[in-house]
Amino acid sequence: METFFEALEQLYKKVLLGATLENDSHDYIFYLYPAFSDQDCSTTTSSDCSNAPDVQDKQEPSSVSLPTFSVAPMCLQRHSQMSSTREIMLLQLTVIKVMITRILSVETEFHAKEKYRDIIKILLKSSDIESQLTCMFQNSEKLLSHMAAKCLALILYFQLKEKITLSNSWISFCQKNISEYSESNKVVYCLWILTFVIKEIFKDTSSQKTEILKQFLTPFDTLFEAFYKSLLSQHFENHQDASKLINSLICFLELLELLIASRIYLKLHYTCQRILFLKPSCVFDVITWPIQAFVKRKLIIFIKKCLLCKVGEDLCRGSVPTFMPPDNPLDVDLLALASAVLQAVDLGLLRTLSVRGKCSCFGGGEVLAGYEHDAGPDHVILRALSLLIIRSLEIKFQNCSSANEMKVDYQRFMSELLTFLKPHLQPSLQSHNLCEWLSRVFIEQDDDMLEAAKALLGIYLKLTRECEATESLTQEKEMWNHHTHENGYNPHCIFLFLLKNIGFDSTVLLDFLISSETCFLEYFVRYLKLLQKDWDNFLTICNYFDVTESKDNIHICCISSLVQGRNSNSAEASPLAVVGSHTDAHSWVSWASAASSEPLNHGVTLEKAHTKLQANCLSTPGASQSLVDYDSSDDSEEGSTSLCLVNSRLTSSHQEAMKKTQDTFGASGDKKELSPESQSRPLVTEESNTLFSVYCGIAPNNTASEVGISYRTVKCFEELQGAIYRLQKKNLFPYNPTALLKLLKHIETIYNKSMTPS
């Protein structure tokens, strides 16, 4: 036995290196046929292994240049030999697996590849090895079962590539076990093998992958629908060992994703590819099962991928066209799935679904007693559910023509979603602008955030078109704008919150444009086209953002100044100092709020505000010094850096507050929007601005528009335009950006015209 193992080990080393084998192909079959013991087949029925050939009488090859022994180790009885038999079987399966992998690899030398191909074909003809491998699925040795399944999957894929007819024994075995759900391990292995083979077909770079997959799926087409109904109709509570049910569910979901992906990317049309869309309610029933959170998460993400047509994107990314051709049957199925999602929400899905997260533990999965703490919500589920509902609404509205019906439906479902999200968002959403919800929920997942933004933009454009068609938009424009803000889908607010989150950094937008992992290009182009037509509304919303930031910055500036003033008199700020600062700040916020609605005359009021803010700044002599004595130069450098940041933030906050407030006050009493004159003239006099700069350590800035949201947005576009142009000039941009550059240039032109005094 040791001699046989050594010979097999040498064969393994040669194949692993891709070396050419010198001997006749038949000589190697002796070493590759799996050495079964009686125990391996003891748990299977006689019919499963009835086709196993008796190879005990086969003669050992005499010409092979490997160590040999006189008796093959088949059906060993003694306990002392069982361990050696297991090692031999594992090594035999490994050699077969590596040999097939070498055949499929483009890096293997031609003569070596032909020799390996010949050996595997002889092995398949001389024995029903598929039956022997399926016998091992019930083996108590998990590693052996897994290796048998992996080896069988590669053999099946090899047969498909070589146009060899699949074994009837394998097809019968699979059909028998997938006809309905059972708790047998055979079901899981069948599903895993089917999934593995389909994945390998997707990875294939040849043009024949569609035909190969068609040949593979044909025997199982009708079986999957029966298994789908049988599996998802199980009563979870009645299962003593729920782990087998969960394993089968997860394996089947992965298989189902690949089947749907093959429909989208390979244009195949089988019944098994539509089972989710024909019976979507079954999946939502599973979400209500008392199962682990990760299973529910997987289900929700799976449905999200289906609605976004992103199933199988990891396997197909290299060959998927940017824009898929229209597929009417698929559109019908997506509408059915979207309707099922909205129906589930109507029936209380969000009210019954728990999204509590679990603490991440280093070195384990449980928290010790006494160390528990609130892990917060599962943000993955929050994002997936949010995108699921938005995308479902978009799909439904694409097939709806009644503006009133769409507005009512959107308001109902969005109210349900925001009610669901608000308890999980900290700090809580501000009621004055609910459009911030999207950037708050999706802040950690930019691809989903852009998908959600694109879907909301699509809903907005659809509603706008329908309202314009009925001539109700112009008559009720104020009410329409209020509706978009109240329900969190105003496209300008959403885009501005996105820009604020990335700090108006054009390089981030450039990354989005170049990346193939987000839909930013499509979203950005659609938004820029809207922005050209809706510029006045955009400026109004920018003005609103400026006023809101002005209030917040005055609040922060006053609090910081007062706290610093307290710190100059005492080593540690008392709680009363903070309370006092809040009280004083509140009066300034009230002043800003009142001023924004008054007609202005109002150099005096502005000068008083400037004087008071300036006094606060001048009354903090400690502001220019470190608050703590450091022991080292490293510490002092860190402290001075922090202080510098604080000072710059305070001063810039003051400048922004003063300029934006002046911007607001510059409007006439009967006009709510800014005039070009007020935007173009300085907000404060050069002397006062310089005085403030001297004491607070910052250079003066006299241009009002340089701190406005609209200016920062257009400035970001201008920088983006320049970066794209430079890359295009060097042929480094991945696609033709001419149309995009025209849009960006047009926005810049519109902005300059709106800022030019008439």
mmCIF file of C-alpha atoms in Angstrom, residues 47-48 51 128-135 137 152-153 155-157 159-160 164-180 186-187 189-191 193-194 197 212-224:
data_model
loop_
_atom_site.group_PDB
_atom_site.id
_atom_site.type_symbol
_atom_site.label_atom_id
_atom_site.label_comp_id
_atom_site.label_asym_id
_atom_site.label_seq_id
_atom_site.Cartn_x
_atom_site.Cartn_y
_atom_site.Cartn_z
ATOM 1 C CA SER A 47 -28.864 0.579 -6.778
ATOM 2 C CA ASP A 48 -26.721 3.683 -6.283
ATOM 3 C CA ASN A 51 -22.815 0.040 -11.572
ATOM 4 C CA ASP A 128 -18.907 4.678 -14.448
ATOM 5 C CA ILE A 129 -16.904 6.924 -12.181
ATOM 6 C CA GLU A 130 -19.832 9.348 -11.741
ATOM 7 C CA SER A 131 -21.804 6.654 -9.889
ATOM 8 C CA GLN A 132 -18.872 5.902 -7.629
ATOM 9 C CA LEU A 133 -18.444 9.552 -6.759
ATOM 10 C CA THR A 134 -22.133 10.005 -5.914
ATOM 11 C CA CYS A 135 -21.810 7.019 -3.547
ATOM 12 C CA PHE A 137 -21.866 11.933 -0.859
ATOM 13 C CA LEU A 152 -17.588 15.192 -10.083
ATOM 14 C CA ALA A 153 -18.394 18.839 -10.891
ATOM 15 C CA ILE A 155 -15.774 15.920 -14.680
ATOM 16 C CA LEU A 156 -19.229 17.163 -15.739
ATOM 17 C CA TYR A 157 -17.797 20.462 -16.951
ATOM 18 C CA GLN A 159 -17.707 16.463 -20.560
ATOM 19 C CA LEU A 160 -19.651 19.568 -21.570
ATOM 20 C CA ILE A 164 -19.302 14.227 -24.337
ATOM 21 C CA THR A 165 -22.799 13.066 -23.427
ATOM 22 C CA LEU A 166 -23.492 13.423 -19.719
ATOM 23 C CA SER A 167 -23.727 10.199 -17.731
ATOM 24 C CA ASN A 168 -27.262 8.847 -17.364
ATOM 25 C CA SER A 169 -26.431 7.718 -13.832
ATOM 26 C CA TRP A 170 -25.626 11.312 -12.798
ATOM 27 C CA ILE A 171 -28.744 12.761 -14.441
ATOM 28 C CA SER A 172 -30.950 10.121 -12.794
ATOM 29 C CA PHE A 173 -29.310 10.697 -9.419
ATOM 30 C CA CYS A 174 -29.873 14.435 -9.669
ATOM 31 C CA GLN A 175 -33.458 14.163 -10.903
ATOM 32 C CA LYS A 176 -34.308 11.770 -8.091
ATOM 33 C CA ASN A 177 -32.988 14.065 -5.348
ATOM 34 C CA ILE A 178 -34.228 17.407 -6.699
ATOM 35 C CA SER A 179 -37.754 16.331 -7.526
ATOM 36 C CA GLU A 180 -38.735 17.417 -4.008
ATOM 37 C CA LYS A 186 -27.500 14.476 -1.434
ATOM 38 C CA VAL A 187 -29.757 17.462 -2.111
ATOM 39 C CA TYR A 189 -24.404 18.255 -3.025
ATOM 40 C CA CYS A 190 -26.597 18.180 -6.139
ATOM 41 C CA LEU A 191 -27.332 21.889 -5.802
ATOM 42 C CA ILE A 193 -22.501 20.708 -8.183
ATOM 43 C CA LEU A 194 -25.070 22.345 -10.460
ATOM 44 C CA VAL A 197 -20.758 23.851 -13.223
ATOM 45 C CA ILE A 212 -22.939 24.517 -23.326
ATOM 46 C CA LEU A 213 -25.302 25.873 -20.681
ATOM 47 C CA LYS A 214 -28.313 24.941 -22.795
ATOM 48 C CA GLN A 215 -27.083 21.333 -22.991
ATOM 49 C CA PHE A 216 -26.551 21.262 -19.226
ATOM 50 C CA LEU A 217 -29.896 22.775 -18.163
ATOM 51 C CA THR A 218 -32.198 20.862 -20.488
ATOM 52 C CA PRO A 219 -32.546 17.674 -18.327
ATOM 53 C CA PHE A 220 -33.360 19.716 -15.179
ATOM 54 C CA ASP A 221 -35.598 22.519 -16.445
ATOM 55 C CA THR A 222 -38.909 21.299 -15.032
ATOM 56 C CA LEU A 223 -37.390 19.931 -11.817
ATOM 57 C CA PHE A 224 -36.311 23.273 -10.386
#
